[in-house]
């Protein structure tokens, strides 16, 4: 980098701490509202839940598409972080996988599905980078458990992501405030089905990530 370029970088204004906090509050509130009511949740209600005014919301996000983009990016990044931490901190491979699955449920990853079907440009470079990081981390968790003989060999990462999305995706507008307890209970049943040795023969073939991409609209 040249001296002139370095000087320009130093002169570039940095977001104020309160502006960054407002942006984080907006994204958090939007994620909660999208989970409860779907991606068409009213923006003024998102602003109210975030504790800021409508003008502040639009100062950070020009339109709904920009806000949905940041929500999806945040969920992908946080979920990828959870997968990487589970791999680094859990000595038992299947325990790492179990920890990730429950952490991903806490991130409400199932709420991404309706937003990825047309609301968000999935070709965005930053979204693509986080998606690749997440997929790589999850594949690593599953391969480690498989090599240890703790994960059945007839399942693939696509099977895990489909089930995780379905089990963590509440019906919009139902107001299921106590749903978390059922989500984690049912995830335990699902995880028992993933453990080796498998107790039944699965129909069809294991779903890969490429299969899911081909099936996407």
mmCIF file of N, CA and C in Angstrom, residues 73-124:
data_model
loop_
_atom_site.group_PDB
_atom_site.id
_atom_site.type_symbol
_atom_site.label_atom_id
_atom_site.label_comp_id
_atom_site.label_asym_id
_atom_site.label_seq_id
_atom_site.Cartn_x
_atom_site.Cartn_y
_atom_site.Cartn_z
ATOM 1 N N UNK A 73 -26.419 -13.072 6.696
ATOM 2 C CA UNK A 73 -24.966 -13.084 6.866
ATOM 3 C C UNK A 73 -24.598 -13.310 8.329
ATOM 4 N N UNK A 74 -25.303 -12.649 9.236
ATOM 5 C CA UNK A 74 -25.038 -12.796 10.665
ATOM 6 C C UNK A 74 -25.284 -14.223 11.138
ATOM 7 N N UNK A 75 -26.401 -14.817 10.707
ATOM 8 C CA UNK A 75 -26.722 -16.182 11.136
ATOM 9 C C UNK A 75 -25.709 -17.178 10.584
ATOM 10 N N UNK A 76 -25.342 -17.028 9.311
ATOM 11 C CA UNK A 76 -24.336 -17.917 8.726
ATOM 12 C C UNK A 76 -23.011 -17.819 9.471
ATOM 13 N N UNK A 77 -22.570 -16.584 9.736
ATOM 14 C CA UNK A 77 -21.278 -16.380 10.390
ATOM 15 C C UNK A 77 -21.287 -16.930 11.805
ATOM 16 N N UNK A 78 -22.343 -16.649 12.562
ATOM 17 C CA UNK A 78 -22.425 -17.118 13.943
ATOM 18 C C UNK A 78 -22.509 -18.642 13.995
ATOM 19 N N UNK A 79 -23.231 -19.248 13.056
ATOM 20 C CA UNK A 79 -23.351 -20.703 13.036
ATOM 21 C C UNK A 79 -22.032 -21.356 12.645
ATOM 22 N N UNK A 80 -21.315 -20.759 11.692
ATOM 23 C CA UNK A 80 -19.989 -21.273 11.332
ATOM 24 C C UNK A 80 -19.037 -21.176 12.519
ATOM 25 N N UNK A 81 -19.115 -20.075 13.261
ATOM 26 C CA UNK A 81 -18.289 -19.932 14.472
ATOM 27 C C UNK A 81 -18.575 -21.057 15.457
ATOM 28 N N UNK A 82 -19.862 -21.381 15.622
ATOM 29 C CA UNK A 82 -20.248 -22.446 16.551
ATOM 30 C C UNK A 82 -19.659 -23.785 16.120
ATOM 31 N N UNK A 83 -19.685 -24.064 14.820
ATOM 32 C CA UNK A 83 -19.137 -25.330 14.321
ATOM 33 C C UNK A 83 -17.636 -25.407 14.558
ATOM 34 N N UNK A 84 -16.940 -24.304 14.307
ATOM 35 C CA UNK A 84 -15.484 -24.294 14.493
ATOM 36 C C UNK A 84 -15.108 -24.411 15.964
ATOM 37 N N UNK A 85 -15.880 -23.763 16.838
ATOM 38 C CA UNK A 85 -15.586 -23.868 18.272
ATOM 39 C C UNK A 85 -15.842 -25.280 18.779
ATOM 40 N N UNK A 86 -16.929 -25.892 18.323
ATOM 41 C CA UNK A 86 -17.229 -27.267 18.755
ATOM 42 C C UNK A 86 -16.105 -28.205 18.345
ATOM 43 N N UNK A 87 -15.598 -28.055 17.129
ATOM 44 C CA UNK A 87 -14.508 -28.920 16.657
ATOM 45 C C UNK A 87 -13.243 -28.718 17.470
ATOM 46 N N UNK A 88 -12.980 -27.468 17.859
ATOM 47 C CA UNK A 88 -11.742 -27.153 18.569
ATOM 48 C C UNK A 88 -11.795 -27.534 20.046
ATOM 49 N N UNK A 89 -12.980 -27.527 20.640
ATOM 50 C CA UNK A 89 -13.073 -27.654 22.099
ATOM 51 C C UNK A 89 -13.585 -29.008 22.585
ATOM 52 N N UNK A 90 -14.172 -29.810 21.707
ATOM 53 C CA UNK A 90 -14.717 -31.098 22.129
ATOM 54 C C UNK A 90 -13.797 -32.235 21.686
ATOM 55 N N UNK A 91 -13.360 -33.041 22.642
ATOM 56 C CA UNK A 91 -12.440 -34.133 22.322
ATOM 57 C C UNK A 91 -13.152 -35.306 21.652
ATOM 58 N N UNK A 92 -14.417 -35.531 22.000
ATOM 59 C CA UNK A 92 -15.177 -36.657 21.443
ATOM 60 C C UNK A 92 -15.888 -36.176 20.179
ATOM 61 N N UNK A 93 -15.606 -36.797 19.026
ATOM 62 C CA UNK A 93 -16.172 -36.300 17.763
ATOM 63 C C UNK A 93 -17.689 -36.167 17.744
ATOM 64 N N UNK A 94 -18.422 -37.174 18.233
ATOM 65 C CA UNK A 94 -19.883 -37.071 18.172
ATOM 66 C C UNK A 94 -20.385 -36.023 19.160
ATOM 67 N N UNK A 95 -19.665 -35.813 20.260
ATOM 68 C CA UNK A 95 -20.035 -34.752 21.198
ATOM 69 C C UNK A 95 -19.896 -33.389 20.533
ATOM 70 N N UNK A 96 -18.889 -33.229 19.685
ATOM 71 C CA UNK A 96 -18.707 -31.975 18.952
ATOM 72 C C UNK A 96 -19.868 -31.760 17.986
ATOM 73 N N UNK A 97 -20.265 -32.823 17.303
ATOM 74 C CA UNK A 97 -21.389 -32.726 16.370
ATOM 75 C C UNK A 97 -22.676 -32.397 17.121
ATOM 76 N N UNK A 98 -22.890 -33.058 18.239
ATOM 77 C CA UNK A 98 -24.087 -32.811 19.055
ATOM 78 C C UNK A 98 -24.111 -31.354 19.531
ATOM 79 N N UNK A 99 -22.973 -30.880 20.003
ATOM 80 C CA UNK A 99 -22.892 -29.496 20.477
ATOM 81 C C UNK A 99 -23.227 -28.520 19.352
ATOM 82 N N UNK A 100 -22.699 -28.774 18.168
ATOM 83 C CA UNK A 100 -22.974 -27.884 17.044
ATOM 84 C C UNK A 100 -24.454 -27.866 16.698
ATOM 85 N N UNK A 101 -25.084 -29.033 16.624
ATOM 86 C CA UNK A 101 -26.486 -29.110 16.235
ATOM 87 C C UNK A 101 -27.354 -28.274 17.181
ATOM 88 N N UNK A 102 -27.128 -28.395 18.471
ATOM 89 C CA UNK A 102 -27.917 -27.614 19.431
ATOM 90 C C UNK A 102 -27.583 -26.119 19.338
ATOM 91 N N UNK A 103 -26.325 -25.795 19.100
ATOM 92 C CA UNK A 103 -25.939 -24.382 18.960
ATOM 93 C C UNK A 103 -26.570 -23.773 17.712
ATOM 94 N N UNK A 104 -26.598 -24.540 16.624
ATOM 95 C CA UNK A 104 -27.208 -24.055 15.385
ATOM 96 C C UNK A 104 -28.699 -23.814 15.576
ATOM 97 N N UNK A 105 -29.341 -24.659 16.386
ATOM 98 C CA UNK A 105 -30.755 -24.448 16.694
ATOM 99 C C UNK A 105 -30.939 -23.131 17.431
ATOM 100 N N UNK A 106 -30.011 -22.830 18.329
ATOM 101 C CA UNK A 106 -30.075 -21.571 19.060
ATOM 102 C C UNK A 106 -29.902 -20.355 18.167
ATOM 103 N N UNK A 107 -29.207 -20.531 17.060
ATOM 104 C CA UNK A 107 -29.022 -19.435 16.104
ATOM 105 C C UNK A 107 -30.209 -19.298 15.162
ATOM 106 N N UNK A 108 -31.208 -20.164 15.283
ATOM 107 C CA UNK A 108 -32.417 -20.118 14.461
ATOM 108 C C UNK A 108 -32.093 -20.286 12.974
ATOM 109 N N UNK A 109 -31.186 -21.198 12.670
ATOM 110 C CA UNK A 109 -30.753 -21.344 11.285
ATOM 111 C C UNK A 109 -31.903 -21.762 10.369
ATOM 112 N N UNK A 110 -32.927 -22.403 10.906
ATOM 113 C CA UNK A 110 -34.058 -22.801 10.085
ATOM 114 C C UNK A 110 -34.806 -21.628 9.485
ATOM 115 N N UNK A 111 -34.704 -20.453 10.106
ATOM 116 C CA UNK A 111 -35.390 -19.276 9.589
ATOM 117 C C UNK A 111 -34.757 -18.760 8.309
ATOM 118 N N UNK A 112 -33.567 -19.258 7.961
ATOM 119 C CA UNK A 112 -32.922 -18.828 6.718
ATOM 120 C C UNK A 112 -33.659 -19.328 5.489
ATOM 121 N N UNK A 113 -34.313 -20.467 5.577
ATOM 122 C CA UNK A 113 -34.871 -21.119 4.391
ATOM 123 C C UNK A 113 -35.791 -20.212 3.576
ATOM 124 N N UNK A 114 -36.827 -19.595 4.188
ATOM 125 C CA UNK A 114 -37.686 -18.746 3.362
ATOM 126 C C UNK A 114 -36.964 -17.518 2.832
ATOM 127 N N UNK A 115 -35.916 -17.064 3.519
ATOM 128 C CA UNK A 115 -35.207 -15.872 3.071
ATOM 129 C C UNK A 115 -34.262 -16.179 1.925
ATOM 130 N N UNK A 116 -33.818 -17.429 1.817
ATOM 131 C CA UNK A 116 -32.899 -17.798 0.746
ATOM 132 C C UNK A 116 -33.616 -18.111 -0.560
ATOM 133 N N UNK A 117 -34.941 -18.198 -0.517
ATOM 134 C CA UNK A 117 -35.700 -18.538 -1.727
ATOM 135 C C UNK A 117 -36.242 -17.274 -2.397
ATOM 136 N N UNK A 118 -35.337 -16.378 -2.762
ATOM 137 C CA UNK A 118 -35.743 -15.215 -3.534
ATOM 138 C C UNK A 118 -35.550 -13.891 -2.845
ATOM 139 N N UNK A 119 -35.538 -13.854 -1.506
ATOM 140 C CA UNK A 119 -35.400 -12.587 -0.794
ATOM 141 C C UNK A 119 -33.967 -12.097 -0.805
ATOM 142 N N UNK A 120 -33.014 -13.019 -0.864
ATOM 143 C CA UNK A 120 -31.599 -12.672 -0.767
ATOM 144 C C UNK A 120 -30.867 -13.121 -2.027
ATOM 145 N N UNK A 121 -29.917 -12.306 -2.467
ATOM 146 C CA UNK A 121 -29.062 -12.701 -3.585
ATOM 147 C C UNK A 121 -27.985 -13.627 -3.046
ATOM 148 N N UNK A 122 -28.178 -14.928 -3.232
ATOM 149 C CA UNK A 122 -27.248 -15.904 -2.669
ATOM 150 C C UNK A 122 -25.899 -15.913 -3.377
ATOM 151 N N UNK A 123 -25.790 -15.139 -4.477
ATOM 152 C CA UNK A 123 -24.505 -15.049 -5.175
ATOM 153 C C UNK A 123 -23.608 -13.979 -4.580
ATOM 154 N N UNK A 124 -24.101 -13.271 -3.575
ATOM 155 C CA UNK A 124 -23.304 -12.240 -2.925
ATOM 156 C C UNK A 124 -22.007 -12.846 -2.394
#
